[in-house]
PDB file of C-alpha atoms in Angstrom:
ATOM      1  CA  MET U   1       0.000   0.000   0.000  1.00 47.00           C
ATOM      2  CA  ALA U   2       1.571   3.285  -1.105  1.00 52.00           C
ATOM      3  CA  THR U   3       1.009   6.035   1.402  1.00 66.00           C
ATOM      4  CA  ASP U   4       2.619   9.207   2.644  1.00 77.00           C
ATOM      5  CA  SER U   5       4.297   8.173   5.867  1.00 81.00           C
ATOM      6  CA  THR U   6       5.546  11.605   6.924  1.00 85.00           C
ATOM      7  CA  ARG U   7       3.173  11.950   9.874  1.00 87.00           C
ATOM      8  CA  LEU U   8       3.714   8.337  10.929  1.00 84.00           C
ATOM      9  CA  ARG U   9       7.458   8.910  10.817  1.00 82.00           C
ATOM     10  CA  ARG U  10       7.055  11.975  13.102  1.00 84.00           C
ATOM     11  CA  LEU U  11       4.911   9.967  15.545  1.00 85.00           C
ATOM     12  CA  LEU U  12       7.396   7.129  15.689  1.00 85.00           C
ATOM     13  CA  ALA U  13      10.302   9.562  16.125  1.00 85.00           C
ATOM     14  CA  ALA U  14       8.460  11.164  19.049  1.00 87.00           C
ATOM     15  CA  GLU U  15       7.747   7.776  20.618  1.00 86.00           C
ATOM     16  CA  LEU U  16      11.083   6.092  19.897  1.00 84.00           C
ATOM     17  CA  GLY U  17      13.418   9.080  19.988  1.00 84.00           C
ATOM     18  CA  ASP U  18      14.708   8.014  16.586  1.00 81.00           C
ATOM     19  CA  CYS U  19      12.951   6.667  13.516  1.00 80.00           C
ATOM     20  CA  ARG U  20      14.376   4.548  10.738  1.00 83.00           C
ATOM     21  CA  ASP U  21      12.770   3.345   7.516  1.00 84.00           C
ATOM     22  CA  ALA U  22      12.575  -0.138   9.033  1.00 87.00           C
ATOM     23  CA  ASP U  23      10.566   1.248  11.981  1.00 85.00           C
ATOM     24  CA  VAL U  24       8.060   2.849   9.614  1.00 84.00           C
ATOM     25  CA  ALA U  25       7.779  -0.296   7.493  1.00 85.00           C
ATOM     26  CA  ALA U  26       7.269  -2.495  10.558  1.00 87.00           C
ATOM     27  CA  ARG U  27       4.551  -0.203  11.919  1.00 85.00           C
ATOM     28  CA  ILE U  28       2.775  -0.099   8.553  1.00 84.00           C
ATOM     29  CA  ASP U  29       2.832  -3.920   8.465  1.00 84.00           C
ATOM     30  CA  GLU U  30       1.268  -4.000  11.951  1.00 85.00           C
ATOM     31  CA  LEU U  31      -1.402  -1.499  10.944  1.00 84.00           C
ATOM     32  CA  GLU U  32      -2.257  -3.388   7.757  1.00 81.00           C
ATOM     33  CA  GLY U  33      -2.896  -6.414   9.974  1.00 81.00           C
ATOM     34  CA  LEU U  34      -5.847  -4.481  11.431  1.00 82.00           C
ATOM     35  CA  ALA U  35      -7.644  -5.021   8.135  1.00 77.00           C
ATOM     36  CA  GLU U  36      -8.320  -8.564   9.339  1.00 76.00           C
ATOM     37  CA  ALA U  37     -10.521  -7.040  12.060  1.00 74.00           C
ATOM     38  CA  THR U  38     -12.862  -5.572   9.431  1.00 72.00           C
ATOM     39  CA  PRO U  39     -15.981  -7.737   9.257  1.00 68.00           C
ATOM     40  CA  VAL U  40     -16.546  -9.758   6.134  1.00 73.00           C
ATOM     41  CA  ASP U  41     -20.086  -8.423   5.821  1.00 82.00           C
ATOM     42  CA  ARG U  42     -19.599  -4.804   6.829  1.00 83.00           C
ATOM     43  CA  GLU U  43     -22.665  -3.721   4.826  1.00 89.00           C
ATOM     44  CA  ARG U  44     -24.989  -5.798   7.032  1.00 90.00           C
ATOM     45  CA  ASP U  45     -23.471  -4.253  10.155  1.00 90.00           C
ATOM     46  CA  LEU U  46     -23.852  -0.754   8.756  1.00 92.00           C
ATOM     47  CA  ALA U  47     -27.456  -1.473   7.733  1.00 94.00           C
ATOM     48  CA  ALA U  48     -28.280  -2.635  11.274  1.00 95.00           C
ATOM     49  CA  LEU U  49     -26.661   0.403  12.875  1.00 94.00           C
ATOM     50  CA  SER U  50     -28.318   2.716  10.379  1.00 95.00           C
ATOM     51  CA  ALA U  51     -31.722   1.163  11.077  1.00 96.00           C
ATOM     52  CA  LEU U  52     -31.296   1.763  14.802  1.00 96.00           C
ATOM     53  CA  SER U  53     -30.158   5.359  14.258  1.00 96.00           C
ATOM     54  CA  ASP U  54     -33.713   6.565  13.650  1.00 96.00           C
ATOM     55  CA  GLY U  55     -35.758   7.279  16.789  1.00 96.00           C
ATOM     56  CA  THR U  56     -38.935   5.537  15.616  1.00 97.00           C
ATOM     57  CA  ARG U  57     -37.095   2.434  14.422  1.00 97.00           C
ATOM     58  CA  HIS U  58     -35.017   2.365  17.603  1.00 97.00           C
ATOM     59  CA  ASP U  59     -38.145   2.572  19.779  1.00 97.00           C
ATOM     60  CA  ILE U  60     -39.941  -0.119  17.776  1.00 97.00           C
ATOM     61  CA  ALA U  61     -36.928  -2.437  17.998  1.00 98.00           C
ATOM     62  CA  ARG U  62     -36.847  -1.901  21.778  1.00 97.00           C
ATOM     63  CA  TYR U  63     -40.590  -2.580  22.122  1.00 97.00           C
ATOM     64  CA  LEU U  64     -40.285  -5.767  20.102  1.00 97.00           C
ATOM     65  CA  ALA U  65     -37.254  -6.897  22.101  1.00 97.00           C
ATOM     66  CA  ALA U  66     -39.101  -6.252  25.367  1.00 96.00           C
ATOM     67  CA  ALA U  67     -42.356  -7.886  24.261  1.00 96.00           C
ATOM     68  CA  ASP U  68     -43.206 -11.412  25.201  1.00 92.00           C
ATOM     69  CA  GLY U  69     -43.660 -12.655  21.644  1.00 92.00           C
ATOM     70  CA  GLU U  70     -44.733 -11.060  18.402  1.00 96.00           C
ATOM     71  CA  LEU U  71     -46.545  -7.754  17.940  1.00 96.00           C
ATOM     72  CA  CYS U  72     -48.456  -6.333  14.992  1.00 93.00           C
ATOM     73  CA  VAL U  73     -48.624  -2.728  13.778  1.00 93.00           C
ATOM     74  CA  CYS U  74     -51.911  -2.147  15.597  1.00 92.00           C
ATOM     75  CA  GLU U  75     -50.198  -3.090  18.882  1.00 95.00           C
ATOM     76  CA  LEU U  76     -47.226  -0.808  18.221  1.00 95.00           C
ATOM     77  CA  SER U  77     -49.401   2.125  17.146  1.00 94.00           C
ATOM     78  CA  PRO U  78     -50.317   3.279  20.682  1.00 94.00           C
ATOM     79  CA  LEU U  79     -46.628   3.246  21.637  1.00 95.00           C
ATOM     80  CA  VAL U  80     -45.196   5.503  18.923  1.00 95.00           C
ATOM     81  CA  ASP U  81     -46.442   8.867  17.757  1.00 92.00           C
ATOM     82  CA  VAL U  82     -46.416   8.195  14.021  1.00 95.00           C
ATOM     83  CA  SER U  83     -48.926   6.854  11.505  1.00 94.00           C
ATOM     84  CA  ASP U  84     -49.521   3.154  10.949  1.00 92.00           C
ATOM     85  CA  SER U  85     -47.957   3.624   7.529  1.00 94.00           C
ATOM     86  CA  ALA U  86     -44.801   5.061   9.113  1.00 95.00           C
ATOM     87  CA  ILE U  87     -44.715   2.145  11.560  1.00 96.00           C
ATOM     88  CA  SER U  88     -45.011  -0.322   8.677  1.00 94.00           C
ATOM     89  CA  HIS U  89     -42.217   1.456   6.823  1.00 96.00           C
ATOM     90  CA  ALA U  90     -39.999   1.410   9.932  1.00 97.00           C
ATOM     91  CA  LEU U  91     -40.706  -2.306  10.401  1.00 97.00           C
ATOM     92  CA  SER U  92     -39.795  -2.951   6.784  1.00 96.00           C
ATOM     93  CA  ASP U  93     -36.481  -1.145   7.263  1.00 97.00           C
ATOM     94  CA  LEU U  94     -35.810  -3.110  10.460  1.00 98.00           C
ATOM     95  CA  HIS U  95     -36.660  -6.349   8.652  1.00 97.00           C
ATOM     96  CA  ASP U  96     -34.366  -5.488   5.724  1.00 96.00           C
ATOM     97  CA  ALA U  97     -31.579  -4.830   8.246  1.00 97.00           C
ATOM     98  CA  GLY U  98     -32.100  -8.254   9.836  1.00 96.00           C
ATOM     99  CA  LEU U  99     -33.348  -6.856  13.135  1.00 98.00           C
ATOM    100  CA  VAL U 100     -36.941  -8.117  13.039  1.00 98.00           C
ATOM    101  CA  THR U 101     -38.740 -11.134  11.689  1.00 97.00           C
ATOM    102  CA  ARG U 102     -42.190 -10.927  10.177  1.00 96.00           C
ATOM    103  CA  ARG U 103     -44.869 -13.504   9.741  1.00 96.00           C
ATOM    104  CA  LYS U 104     -48.059 -13.071   7.784  1.00 95.00           C
ATOM    105  CA  GLU U 105     -51.252 -14.612   9.101  1.00 93.00           C
ATOM    106  CA  GLY U 106     -54.230 -13.765   6.926  1.00 93.00           C
ATOM    107  CA  THR U 107     -54.330  -9.986   6.667  1.00 92.00           C
ATOM    108  CA  TRP U 108     -52.149  -9.526   9.762  1.00 92.00           C
ATOM    109  CA  ARG U 109     -48.382  -9.280   9.924  1.00 93.00           C
ATOM    110  CA  HIS U 110     -46.661 -10.148  13.158  1.00 96.00           C
ATOM    111  CA  TYR U 111     -43.181  -8.886  14.026  1.00 97.00           C
ATOM    112  CA  ASP U 112     -40.561  -9.987  16.524  1.00 98.00           C
ATOM    113  CA  ALA U 113     -37.034  -8.826  17.328  1.00 98.00           C
ATOM    114  CA  THR U 114     -34.237 -11.066  16.116  1.00 97.00           C
ATOM    115  CA  GLU U 115     -31.498 -12.260  18.424  1.00 97.00           C
ATOM    116  CA  ARG U 116     -29.163  -9.835  16.672  1.00 96.00           C
ATOM    117  CA  ALA U 117     -31.427  -6.890  17.534  1.00 97.00           C
ATOM    118  CA  GLU U 118     -31.664  -8.000  21.139  1.00 97.00           C
ATOM    119  CA  ARG U 119     -27.895  -8.392  21.421  1.00 96.00           C
ATOM    120  CA  LEU U 120     -27.226  -5.003  19.809  1.00 96.00           C
ATOM    121  CA  LEU U 121     -29.685  -3.296  22.143  1.00 96.00           C
ATOM    122  CA  ASP U 122     -28.187  -5.123  25.128  1.00 95.00           C
ATOM    123  CA  ALA U 123     -24.707  -4.013  24.048  1.00 94.00           C
ATOM    124  CA  LEU U 124     -25.898  -0.414  23.874  1.00 94.00           C
ATOM    125  CA  ASP U 125     -27.391  -0.734  27.351  1.00 92.00           C
ATOM    126  CA  ASP U 126     -24.258  -2.366  28.754  1.00 91.00           C
ATOM    127  CA  THR U 127     -21.930   0.283  27.360  1.00 90.00           C
ATOM    128  CA  ARG U 128     -24.046   3.318  28.267  1.00 83.00           C
ATOM    129  CA  GLY U 129     -22.806   3.210  31.857  1.00 72.00           C
ATOM    130  CA  ASP U 130     -26.116   3.956  33.561  1.00 62.00           C
ATOM    131  CA  ARG U 131     -26.770   0.459  34.833  1.00 50.00           C
TER     132      ARG U 131
END
């Protein structure tokens, strides 16, 4: 990877007191190893985080995670201050992001939080520091 290493060289010189080309090359090799930490399916992760970044979708995901079983739009409607159409759209976005499941029964659609949604919400709770 070709890159301007001027700033890295200054950092290493400040840390090591002296900086050689071999020091820069070794540090670049270490840093390139971080690429292995990038998830294989980054787009799915970004879609999930993006879905939770909207207040309505975040609230709906929390309600579904807290519910004892599935809920339909008519059960979510009293909990959020948006139209049923907006709730349906939010649920569709959450479903596309892999955060809710949906099941159709006649004219009704029932939604439930996925394990991934529950774990993401738990992680947010655990890292907030107010527990």
